[in-house]
Coordinates of C-alpha atoms in Angstrom, one line a residue:
Chain P
M237 CA -34.6 12.6 13.0
T238 CA -34.3 9.3 10.2
V239 CA -31.2 7.2 9.8
T240 CA -29.1 7.2 6.6
R241 CA -28.0 4.7 4.6
A242 CA -24.5 5.5 4.8
E243 CA -25.4 5.4 8.8
Y244 CA -26.4 2.2 9.0
C245 CA -23.4 1.5 6.8
V246 CA -21.0 2.8 9.4
I247 CA -22.8 0.9 12.3
A248 CA -22.6 -2.3 10.1
C249 CA -18.7 -1.8 9.7
A250 CA -18.3 -0.6 13.6
E251 CA -19.8 -4.1 14.1
A252 CA -17.0 -5.5 12.1
W253 CA -14.6 -4.7 15.1
R254 CA -17.2 -6.0 18.3
D255 CA -15.4 -8.2 20.2
N256 CA -11.8 -8.2 18.8
G257 CA -9.9 -7.1 22.0
E258 CA -7.0 -5.4 21.8
V259 CA -6.0 -5.7 18.0
L260 CA -4.9 -3.1 15.6
A261 CA -8.6 -2.1 13.1
S262 CA -7.1 -1.5 10.1
P263 CA -10.1 0.3 7.8
M264 CA -9.7 1.0 4.2
G265 CA -11.8 3.5 3.1
L266 CA -14.0 6.7 4.8
I267 CA -16.9 4.8 5.8
P268 CA -14.7 1.4 7.6
A269 CA -12.6 4.6 9.1
L270 CA -15.6 6.3 10.6
G271 CA -17.1 2.6 11.8
A272 CA -13.7 1.8 13.5
R273 CA -13.6 4.8 15.2
L274 CA -17.3 4.0 16.8
A275 CA -16.2 0.9 17.7
K276 CA -13.6 2.1 19.7
R277 CA -15.6 5.0 21.1
T278 CA -18.0 2.8 22.4
F279 CA -18.0 -0.7 22.7
S280 CA -14.3 -1.9 21.8
P281 CA -12.6 0.5 23.4
D282 CA -8.9 -1.6 23.1
L283 CA -8.9 -1.2 19.5
L284 CA -6.1 0.2 18.2
L285 CA -6.1 2.9 15.6
T286 CA -3.2 4.5 13.5
D287 CA -3.1 8.2 12.0
G288 CA -2.8 6.1 8.5
E289 CA 1.0 6.6 8.4
A290 CA 3.5 5.4 10.9
M291 CA 2.0 6.5 14.5
L292 CA -0.9 4.6 16.3
V293 CA -2.8 7.0 17.8
G294 CA -6.0 7.6 20.3
L295 CA -9.2 9.1 19.3
D296 CA -8.0 12.2 20.1
G297 CA -5.2 11.8 17.7
T298 CA -2.6 11.7 21.1
V299 CA 0.2 9.3 19.8
E300 CA 0.5 6.4 22.2
G301 CA 2.8 4.2 19.9
W302 CA 5.1 3.5 16.3
L303 CA 4.5 1.4 14.1
P304 CA 6.0 1.9 10.5
Y305 CA 5.0 -0.2 7.8
R306 CA 7.8 -2.7 8.7
Q307 CA 6.2 -3.6 12.0
H308 CA 2.7 -3.2 10.5
L309 CA 3.4 -6.6 8.9
T310 CA 4.3 -8.3 11.7
M311 CA 0.8 -7.2 13.5
V312 CA -0.6 -8.5 9.9
T313 CA 1.4 -12.0 10.4
G314 CA 1.2 -12.3 14.0
G315 CA -2.6 -11.7 13.9
R316 CA -3.5 -9.1 16.1
R317 CA -4.9 -7.4 13.6
H318 CA -8.6 -6.6 12.0
V319 CA -8.4 -5.3 8.5
M320 CA -11.3 -4.0 6.5
M321 CA -10.0 -3.4 2.9
G322 CA -11.7 -2.2 -0.5
A323 CA -12.7 -4.6 -3.1
S324 CA -12.7 -4.1 -7.2
Q325 CA -14.0 -7.6 -7.5
I326 CA -15.2 -10.3 -5.2
D327 CA -17.0 -13.6 -5.4
R328 CA -19.4 -15.8 -4.0
F329 CA -16.2 -17.5 -1.8
G330 CA -14.7 -14.0 -1.0
N331 CA -12.0 -14.6 -3.5
Q332 CA -11.3 -10.5 -3.6
N333 CA -9.4 -8.6 -6.7
I334 CA -8.0 -5.0 -6.6
S335 CA -5.0 -5.8 -9.0
C336 CA -6.4 -5.3 -12.0
I337 CA -9.9 -6.4 -14.5
G338 CA -9.0 -8.1 -17.8
D339 CA -6.2 -10.4 -18.4
W340 CA -3.1 -10.0 -15.8
A341 CA -1.2 -10.4 -18.7
R342 CA -2.3 -7.5 -20.4
P343 CA -4.8 -5.4 -18.7
K344 CA -7.8 -4.0 -19.5
R345 CA -7.8 -1.4 -16.9
Q346 CA -4.8 -1.8 -14.2
L347 CA -5.3 -1.2 -10.7
L348 CA -3.7 -0.8 -7.6
G349 CA -2.0 -4.3 -7.6
V350 CA -2.3 -7.0 -4.8
R351 CA -0.9 -5.0 -2.4
G352 CA -1.1 -6.9 0.9
G353 CA -4.0 -8.7 0.0
P354 CA -2.7 -12.1 0.2
V355 CA -0.7 -11.4 3.4
N356 CA -3.9 -10.2 4.8
T357 CA -6.1 -13.0 4.1
L358 CA -4.0 -15.7 5.1
N359 CA -3.4 -14.6 8.6
N360 CA -5.6 -12.0 10.0
P361 CA -9.2 -11.4 9.8
T362 CA -10.3 -9.6 6.8
S363 CA -13.4 -8.1 6.3
Y364 CA -14.5 -6.1 3.2
W365 CA -16.2 -3.1 2.2
V366 CA -17.8 -2.0 -1.2
P367 CA -19.3 1.5 -1.7
K368 CA -21.7 0.4 -4.3
H369 CA -23.0 -3.1 -4.5
S370 CA -23.1 -3.5 -8.0
A371 CA -22.8 -6.9 -10.7
R372 CA -19.4 -5.4 -11.3
V373 CA -18.4 -5.9 -8.2
F374 CA -19.8 -8.9 -7.3
V375 CA -19.0 -11.5 -9.9
E376 CA -19.0 -15.0 -10.5
K377 CA -14.9 -15.3 -10.7
V378 CA -12.3 -12.8 -10.3
D379 CA -10.1 -11.2 -12.9
M380 CA -7.0 -11.8 -10.0
V381 CA -7.2 -13.3 -6.7
C382 CA -5.6 -10.9 -4.4
G383 CA -7.3 -11.7 -1.3
V384 CA -7.7 -15.0 -0.6
G385 CA -11.8 -16.6 -0.6
Y386 CA -12.5 -19.7 1.5
D387 CA -12.2 -22.1 -1.6
R388 CA -9.1 -21.3 -2.5
A389 CA -7.5 -21.3 1.0
A390 CA -9.2 -24.7 1.4
A391 CA -7.6 -26.2 -2.2
A392 CA -4.2 -24.4 -0.5
G393 CA -4.1 -26.6 2.7
P394 CA -3.3 -26.2 6.3
G395 CA -0.7 -23.5 5.7
A396 CA -3.1 -21.2 3.8
T397 CA -6.6 -22.1 6.3
R398 CA -4.7 -22.1 9.4
F399 CA -5.5 -18.2 9.9
H400 CA -7.7 -17.4 7.5
R401 CA -11.2 -16.0 8.2
I402 CA -13.5 -13.7 6.5
P403 CA -15.9 -12.4 9.1
R404 CA -17.5 -9.9 6.7
V405 CA -18.6 -7.8 3.8
V406 CA -20.2 -4.7 4.5
S407 CA -21.9 -3.0 1.3
D408 CA -24.2 -0.1 1.0
L409 CA -27.0 -2.4 0.3
G410 CA -26.3 -4.7 3.3
V411 CA -23.9 -7.1 5.7
F412 CA -22.9 -10.7 4.0
D413 CA -20.9 -13.7 6.0
F414 CA -19.7 -17.0 4.8
A415 CA -21.9 -18.5 7.4
T416 CA -22.7 -21.6 5.3
P417 CA -22.0 -25.5 5.2
D418 CA -19.5 -24.6 1.9
H419 CA -18.6 -21.2 3.3
A420 CA -20.4 -19.5 0.4
M421 CA -21.7 -16.0 0.3
R422 CA -24.7 -15.3 2.3
L423 CA -26.9 -12.3 2.8
A424 CA -26.6 -11.3 6.6
S425 CA -28.6 -8.2 7.0
L426 CA -30.8 -5.9 4.9
H427 CA -30.0 -2.0 5.8
P428 CA -33.4 -0.4 6.1
G429 CA -35.3 0.7 3.1
V430 CA -33.7 -2.4 0.9
T431 CA -35.2 -5.6 -0.7
V432 CA -33.7 -8.9 -1.1
E433 CA -34.7 -8.5 -5.0
Q434 CA -32.4 -5.5 -5.1
V435 CA -29.7 -7.1 -3.7
R436 CA -30.2 -10.5 -5.8
E437 CA -30.4 -8.2 -8.7
A438 CA -27.1 -6.2 -8.0
T439 CA -25.2 -9.3 -7.3
G440 CA -23.5 -11.6 -10.7
F441 CA -24.0 -15.1 -8.4
A442 CA -26.3 -17.0 -6.7
L443 CA -26.5 -15.6 -3.3
H444 CA -27.2 -17.7 -0.2
V445 CA -30.6 -15.9 1.1
P446 CA -32.0 -17.6 4.4
H447 CA -35.7 -17.5 5.0
E448 CA -35.6 -14.8 7.5
V449 CA -33.0 -11.8 7.2
P450 CA -32.8 -9.7 9.2
Y451 CA -32.2 -5.8 9.2
T452 CA -29.2 -4.3 10.2
R453 CA -29.5 -3.1 13.3
E454 CA -30.3 0.6 14.3
P455 CA -28.3 2.6 15.8
T456 CA -28.3 3.7 19.3
S457 CA -29.3 7.3 20.1
E458 CA -25.8 7.8 21.5
E459 CA -24.2 6.2 18.6
L460 CA -25.8 9.0 16.0
E461 CA -24.7 11.3 18.3
L462 CA -21.2 10.5 18.2
I463 CA -21.2 9.6 14.0
R464 CA -23.0 13.2 13.6
S465 CA -21.7 15.5 16.1
V466 CA -17.7 13.8 16.9
I467 CA -16.6 11.1 14.6
D468 CA -18.5 12.6 11.0
P469 CA -19.2 16.3 11.9
Q470 CA -19.1 17.7 8.2
G471 CA -21.0 14.5 6.9
A472 CA -18.0 13.1 4.4
R473 CA -19.7 10.1 5.0
R474 CA -22.2 11.4 2.4
R475 CA -19.9 11.4 -0.7
E476 CA -18.9 7.7 -0.3
V477 CA -22.7 6.4 0.3
D478 CA -25.8 8.2 -0.9
G479 CA -28.9 8.8 1.8
Chain E
M255 CA 38.3 6.3 5.7
S256 CA 36.8 7.6 1.7
D257 CA 34.8 10.4 0.7
K258 CA 31.9 9.1 -0.7
T259 CA 30.0 12.1 -2.6
M260 CA 29.6 12.5 -5.9
S261 CA 27.3 14.3 -8.2
A262 CA 23.7 12.4 -9.1
E263 CA 25.0 12.2 -12.9
E264 CA 28.2 10.8 -11.5
A265 CA 25.7 7.9 -9.4
V266 CA 23.8 6.6 -12.7
G267 CA 27.3 7.0 -14.8
R268 CA 28.3 4.0 -12.5
L269 CA 24.6 1.6 -13.8
E270 CA 24.4 0.2 -16.9
S271 CA 21.3 -1.0 -18.9
G272 CA 19.9 -4.5 -18.2
M273 CA 20.6 -3.8 -14.6
T274 CA 18.6 -4.7 -11.6
L275 CA 17.8 -1.7 -9.4
G276 CA 15.7 -1.5 -6.3
I277 CA 14.7 1.9 -5.6
G278 CA 13.9 3.0 -2.0
G279 CA 10.8 5.1 -0.5
W280 CA 7.0 4.1 -0.7
G281 CA 4.4 4.7 -2.8
S282 CA 4.8 8.8 -3.0
R283 CA 6.7 8.7 0.0
R284 CA 10.5 9.9 0.0
K285 CA 11.6 8.5 -3.2
P286 CA 14.8 9.1 -4.6
M287 CA 13.2 11.2 -7.3
A288 CA 16.6 13.4 -8.2
L289 CA 17.9 10.3 -8.7
V290 CA 15.4 8.5 -10.8
R291 CA 15.7 12.3 -13.2
A292 CA 19.7 12.1 -13.2
L293 CA 18.8 8.2 -14.6
L294 CA 16.1 9.6 -17.2
R295 CA 18.5 12.1 -18.8
T296 CA 21.1 9.1 -19.1
G297 CA 20.1 6.4 -22.0
I298 CA 20.6 3.7 -19.5
T299 CA 16.9 1.2 -20.3
D300 CA 16.4 -2.6 -20.1
L301 CA 15.8 -2.1 -16.1
T302 CA 14.7 -4.5 -14.0
V303 CA 12.9 -2.1 -11.2
V304 CA 12.0 -3.5 -7.8
S305 CA 10.0 -1.4 -5.9
Y306 CA 7.2 -0.2 -3.7
G307 CA 6.0 1.9 -6.7
G308 CA 5.4 5.0 -7.0
P309 CA 6.2 8.4 -9.1
D310 CA 9.4 6.3 -9.9
V311 CA 8.0 3.6 -11.1
G312 CA 5.6 6.2 -13.0
L313 CA 8.5 8.0 -14.7
L314 CA 10.6 5.0 -15.8
A315 CA 7.8 3.4 -17.3
A316 CA 6.5 6.1 -19.3
A317 CA 9.9 6.5 -20.8
G318 CA 10.5 2.8 -21.4
R319 CA 13.2 1.9 -19.6
I320 CA 11.9 -0.8 -17.6
R321 CA 12.3 -4.2 -18.8
K322 CA 10.5 -6.0 -15.9
L323 CA 9.0 -4.8 -12.9
V324 CA 8.6 -6.6 -9.4
T325 CA 6.1 -5.1 -7.2
A326 CA 3.4 -5.3 -4.8
F327 CA 1.9 -1.9 -6.0
V328 CA 2.1 1.0 -7.9
T329 CA 0.2 4.2 -6.2
L330 CA 0.3 8.1 -5.8
D331 CA -1.0 7.6 -2.2
S332 CA -3.7 10.8 -2.6
I333 CA -3.9 9.5 -6.1
P334 CA -4.6 5.8 -5.9
L335 CA -4.0 5.0 -9.2
E336 CA -0.4 6.0 -10.8
P337 CA -1.6 6.7 -14.1
H338 CA 1.2 6.6 -16.2
Y339 CA 2.2 3.4 -14.8
R340 CA -1.5 2.5 -15.9
A341 CA -1.0 3.1 -19.3
A342 CA 2.2 1.4 -19.7
R343 CA 0.8 -1.9 -18.4
E344 CA -2.1 -1.6 -20.4
R345 CA -0.3 -1.4 -23.4
G346 CA 2.1 -4.0 -22.3
A347 CA 5.4 -2.2 -21.9
F348 CA 7.1 -4.4 -19.6
E349 CA 7.0 -7.3 -17.8
L350 CA 5.9 -7.9 -14.1
T351 CA 6.4 -10.1 -11.0
E352 CA 3.6 -9.3 -8.6
V353 CA 4.1 -9.6 -5.9
D354 CA 2.6 -9.3 -2.1
E355 CA 4.0 -6.3 0.1
A356 CA 5.1 -8.9 2.8
M357 CA 6.7 -11.0 0.3
F358 CA 8.2 -8.3 -1.2
M359 CA 9.8 -7.7 2.3
W360 CA 11.2 -11.0 3.1
G361 CA 12.6 -11.5 -0.6
L362 CA 14.6 -8.1 0.4
H363 CA 15.6 -9.8 3.7
A364 CA 16.9 -12.9 2.0
A365 CA 18.9 -11.1 -0.2
A366 CA 20.7 -9.0 2.3
N367 CA 21.1 -12.4 4.9
R368 CA 22.5 -13.8 1.3
L369 CA 19.8 -16.4 1.8
P370 CA 18.4 -18.0 -1.4
F371 CA 15.1 -17.8 0.4
L372 CA 12.6 -17.2 3.1
P373 CA 9.3 -18.9 4.0
V374 CA 5.9 -16.7 4.2
R375 CA 2.6 -17.9 4.3
A376 CA 1.9 -15.2 2.2
G377 CA 1.0 -16.0 -1.7
L378 CA -0.4 -19.3 -1.3
G379 CA -3.8 -20.0 -2.7
S380 CA -3.8 -16.1 -4.1
D381 CA -2.9 -15.7 -8.2
V382 CA 0.2 -14.4 -7.5
M383 CA 1.3 -18.2 -7.6
R384 CA -0.6 -18.3 -10.8
V385 CA 1.0 -14.9 -12.6
N386 CA 4.9 -16.3 -10.8
P387 CA 4.6 -20.4 -11.9
A388 CA 8.5 -19.8 -11.3
L389 CA 7.9 -19.7 -7.6
R390 CA 7.7 -22.5 -5.2
T391 CA 6.6 -24.2 -2.1
V392 CA 9.0 -25.3 0.8
T393 CA 7.6 -27.7 3.5
S394 CA 8.6 -26.9 7.6
P395 CA 11.1 -30.1 8.9
Y396 CA 9.2 -29.7 11.9
E397 CA 6.3 -31.6 13.3
D398 CA 4.1 -29.0 11.9
A399 CA 4.7 -29.9 8.3
E400 CA 3.1 -26.6 7.1
T401 CA 3.8 -25.7 3.5
F402 CA 5.2 -22.0 2.7
V403 CA 5.9 -20.0 0.0
A404 CA 9.5 -20.1 -0.7
M405 CA 10.3 -15.9 -1.8
P406 CA 13.6 -16.3 -3.5
A407 CA 16.2 -13.5 -2.4
L408 CA 15.9 -10.3 -4.2
R409 CA 19.0 -9.4 -4.7
L410 CA 20.0 -5.9 -6.8
D411 CA 23.0 -4.8 -9.2
A412 CA 22.2 -1.1 -7.5
A413 CA 20.0 0.5 -4.7
L414 CA 18.7 4.3 -5.2
V415 CA 17.3 5.8 -1.7
H416 CA 17.0 9.1 -0.5
M417 CA 17.5 10.5 3.0
N418 CA 17.1 13.5 5.3
R419 CA 20.6 13.7 6.3
A420 CA 24.0 11.8 5.4
D421 CA 27.5 12.3 5.8
R422 CA 30.4 11.8 3.4
L423 CA 31.2 8.1 4.6
G424 CA 27.8 7.2 4.0
N425 CA 25.9 7.0 7.2
G426 CA 22.3 7.8 6.5
Q427 CA 20.1 9.3 8.7
Y428 CA 15.7 9.5 8.3
L429 CA 14.1 11.8 10.4
G430 CA 10.3 11.1 9.4
P431 CA 7.9 8.4 11.2
D432 CA 9.1 5.8 9.2
P433 CA 12.2 4.4 7.7
Y434 CA 10.3 2.2 4.7
F435 CA 12.6 -0.4 3.7
D436 CA 15.8 1.7 2.3
D437 CA 18.3 0.0 4.8
L438 CA 17.3 -3.3 3.2
L439 CA 17.6 -2.2 -0.6
C440 CA 21.1 -1.0 0.4
E441 CA 21.7 -4.3 2.0
A442 CA 20.7 -5.9 -0.6
A443 CA 22.6 -4.5 -3.7
D444 CA 26.0 -4.8 -4.4
A445 CA 26.3 -1.4 -4.8
A446 CA 23.9 1.4 -3.1
Y447 CA 23.8 5.1 -3.9
V448 CA 22.0 7.3 -1.3
S449 CA 20.4 11.0 -1.9
C450 CA 19.9 13.5 0.7
E451 CA 18.3 16.6 1.9
R452 CA 21.6 17.9 3.7
L453 CA 25.0 16.7 3.6
V454 CA 26.7 16.9 7.2
D455 CA 29.8 16.6 8.4
N456 CA 29.6 14.2 11.2
I457 CA 26.3 12.5 11.4
G458 CA 26.6 11.4 14.8
T459 CA 27.6 14.7 16.5
A460 CA 27.0 18.4 16.6
E461 CA 23.6 19.3 15.7
L462 CA 22.5 15.9 14.4
A463 CA 22.4 14.3 18.0
K464 CA 20.1 17.3 19.3
E465 CA 17.9 16.7 16.3
A466 CA 17.4 13.0 16.6
A467 CA 17.8 9.7 18.3
P468 CA 20.1 7.4 17.6
Q469 CA 17.7 4.9 15.4
T470 CA 17.1 7.3 13.0
L471 CA 20.7 6.5 11.7
L472 CA 19.4 3.8 9.4
L473 CA 22.0 3.1 7.2
K474 CA 25.6 2.4 7.6
R475 CA 28.7 3.1 5.7
S476 CA 29.5 -0.3 4.9
S477 CA 26.4 -0.7 2.8
V478 CA 26.3 2.4 1.0
T479 CA 28.9 3.5 -2.1
G480 CA 27.9 6.9 -3.1
V481 CA 26.3 10.0 -1.3
I482 CA 24.7 13.0 -3.0
E483 CA 23.2 16.2 -2.1
T484 CA 20.1 16.7 -3.6
P485 CA 18.2 19.8 -1.7
N486 CA 14.3 19.2 -2.4
G487 CA 15.8 15.6 -4.1
A488 CA 12.4 13.5 -3.3
H489 CA 9.9 16.2 -4.7
F490 CA 7.3 16.0 -5.4
T491 CA 6.7 12.7 -2.8
S492 CA 6.8 13.8 0.3
C493 CA 10.2 14.2 2.5
A494 CA 8.5 14.8 6.4
P495 CA 9.9 16.3 8.2
D496 CA 11.8 18.5 5.7
Y497 CA 8.7 18.7 3.7
G498 CA 5.1 17.0 2.2
R499 CA 4.3 15.8 -0.5
D500 CA 3.6 18.3 -3.3
E501 CA 0.1 17.3 -3.9
A502 CA -0.5 20.2 -6.4
F503 CA 2.5 19.3 -8.4
Q504 CA 1.9 15.8 -7.8
K505 CA -1.7 16.3 -9.8
L506 CA 0.0 18.4 -12.9
Y507 CA 2.2 15.2 -13.3
A508 CA -0.7 12.6 -12.9
T509 CA -2.8 15.0 -15.3
T510 CA 0.1 16.0 -18.1
P511 CA 0.9 13.9 -20.8
Y512 CA 4.2 12.5 -20.4
G513 CA 5.9 14.5 -23.1
E514 CA 4.1 17.3 -22.7
F515 CA 5.8 17.1 -18.7
A516 CA 9.0 15.9 -19.4
E517 CA 9.5 18.9 -21.9
R518 CA 8.9 21.3 -19.8
F519 CA 10.6 19.8 -16.4
L520 CA 13.3 17.1 -17.4
G521 CA 14.5 18.7 -20.3
G522 CA 17.7 19.9 -18.2
D523 CA 19.5 19.2 -15.3
E524 CA 18.0 18.8 -11.6
Q525 CA 18.4 22.8 -11.3
D526 CA 16.8 23.5 -14.4
Y527 CA 14.0 20.7 -12.8
Q528 CA 13.8 22.7 -9.5
H529 CA 13.6 26.2 -10.9
A530 CA 10.5 25.1 -13.8
V531 CA 8.6 23.9 -10.7
Q532 CA 9.3 27.6 -9.1
D533 CA 8.4 29.1 -12.3
W534 CA 5.5 26.7 -12.1
R535 CA 4.7 27.9 -8.7
K536 CA 4.8 31.3 -9.7
E537 CA 2.6 31.1 -12.8
R538 CA 0.3 29.5 -10.7
G539 CA 0.2 31.7 -8.1
R540 CA -1.0 34.8 -10.1

């Protein structure tokens, strides 16, 4: 059976937590949640997961610990966590917005608010997931910087850069990182079936594209079996990403 | 020791327009909704509301009672965006102090510990600094010489929180998975009003000792002013383990124009509200 786009996305999200060791994986959104579970079931067994509320749970849901919000925030500032957040807007240096669209003083569209974007980005690795890659999300300049990008962290000084890291951005089109000299966003891999041109058209800023762009890796047969039969047997992943 | 029990009307009767009011819970979880409903029945307005926002903020915003809101987010959890809050923000209905979740927590810690501020790394480099030009930074006097945000104390005139159990003296107990920040809110406030699912005679003995561990005794009577018994008082937010969120009702709240919702559910007292919810359920069941 052919691998679907949603399955490549799950794999690409799972890869964010490879070699992270014994840290809390905080996936926000369905595909990142599937990815975190896949990583824990395969190459990153030491990851910690929550039930979405205050309990640390194993893959079968068995409670192994307690993590109310107050302790969760210490997990963030202590750095033993890798979060994958959503982004209503994200720019070329990884500044992210989930607060509002338009002028903050009188927003055109009020969204969630900054939430934990500022604390996450300055304290623990923060990756992003964008289920529908478009120039409305990948913008030249975000309307409100919630998650701090590389340029803004650098401008704010060593207190801001000390623990700042954005390992990757995963979208329905590919994987992106900031492995360029000025930490501008780079196309790291294309999901099979996607072209560089498609990504360029759907991105509102000049994206760094290397000469050779690899494809997102294939899932192993074990991984595919786990996604389809164990982690997401109902196929909920298809609701977030077509194909 | 004094009996602190009072009615919701008495509790909100002690509040005044223009006060800074902290509201406990988180999003659409264990919010002191009966106290918010009681507040809506008064003419109190011009409030500075400090809250990890949920429908408490939505209701007060829709009713035009907020002058300024201090928050990191407003959400209904299962419905990510709070429609009444959104509408109020988009029409510029009140002033907003938007800070990060951790900054908010450290602001409460500072107030509870009678400190003017606490240093936090969160906020640096983000637009939280741009939209709050009054925020200052502080530099470590030690070798590292790092710069931090000096999060000012979030001192409150009053706090409203909801517990699973409380006694007449003001000792409060949560039985769900998360205390949220309710103890901090009470300690950061000059007066704290605690509603509870069930009032018990002696919280440390009898059935409660059997029901839960001592760590669940979250609120100390020394930081509590009034105790109000309001069964189903967090409705329609969750109040585990007594009840979960009323998702169907929350959806109704989120999709009904505020005026219409208020007319049907908020016209009378708390008992009328609970009856109106029961009637709505019966209608829906048909």
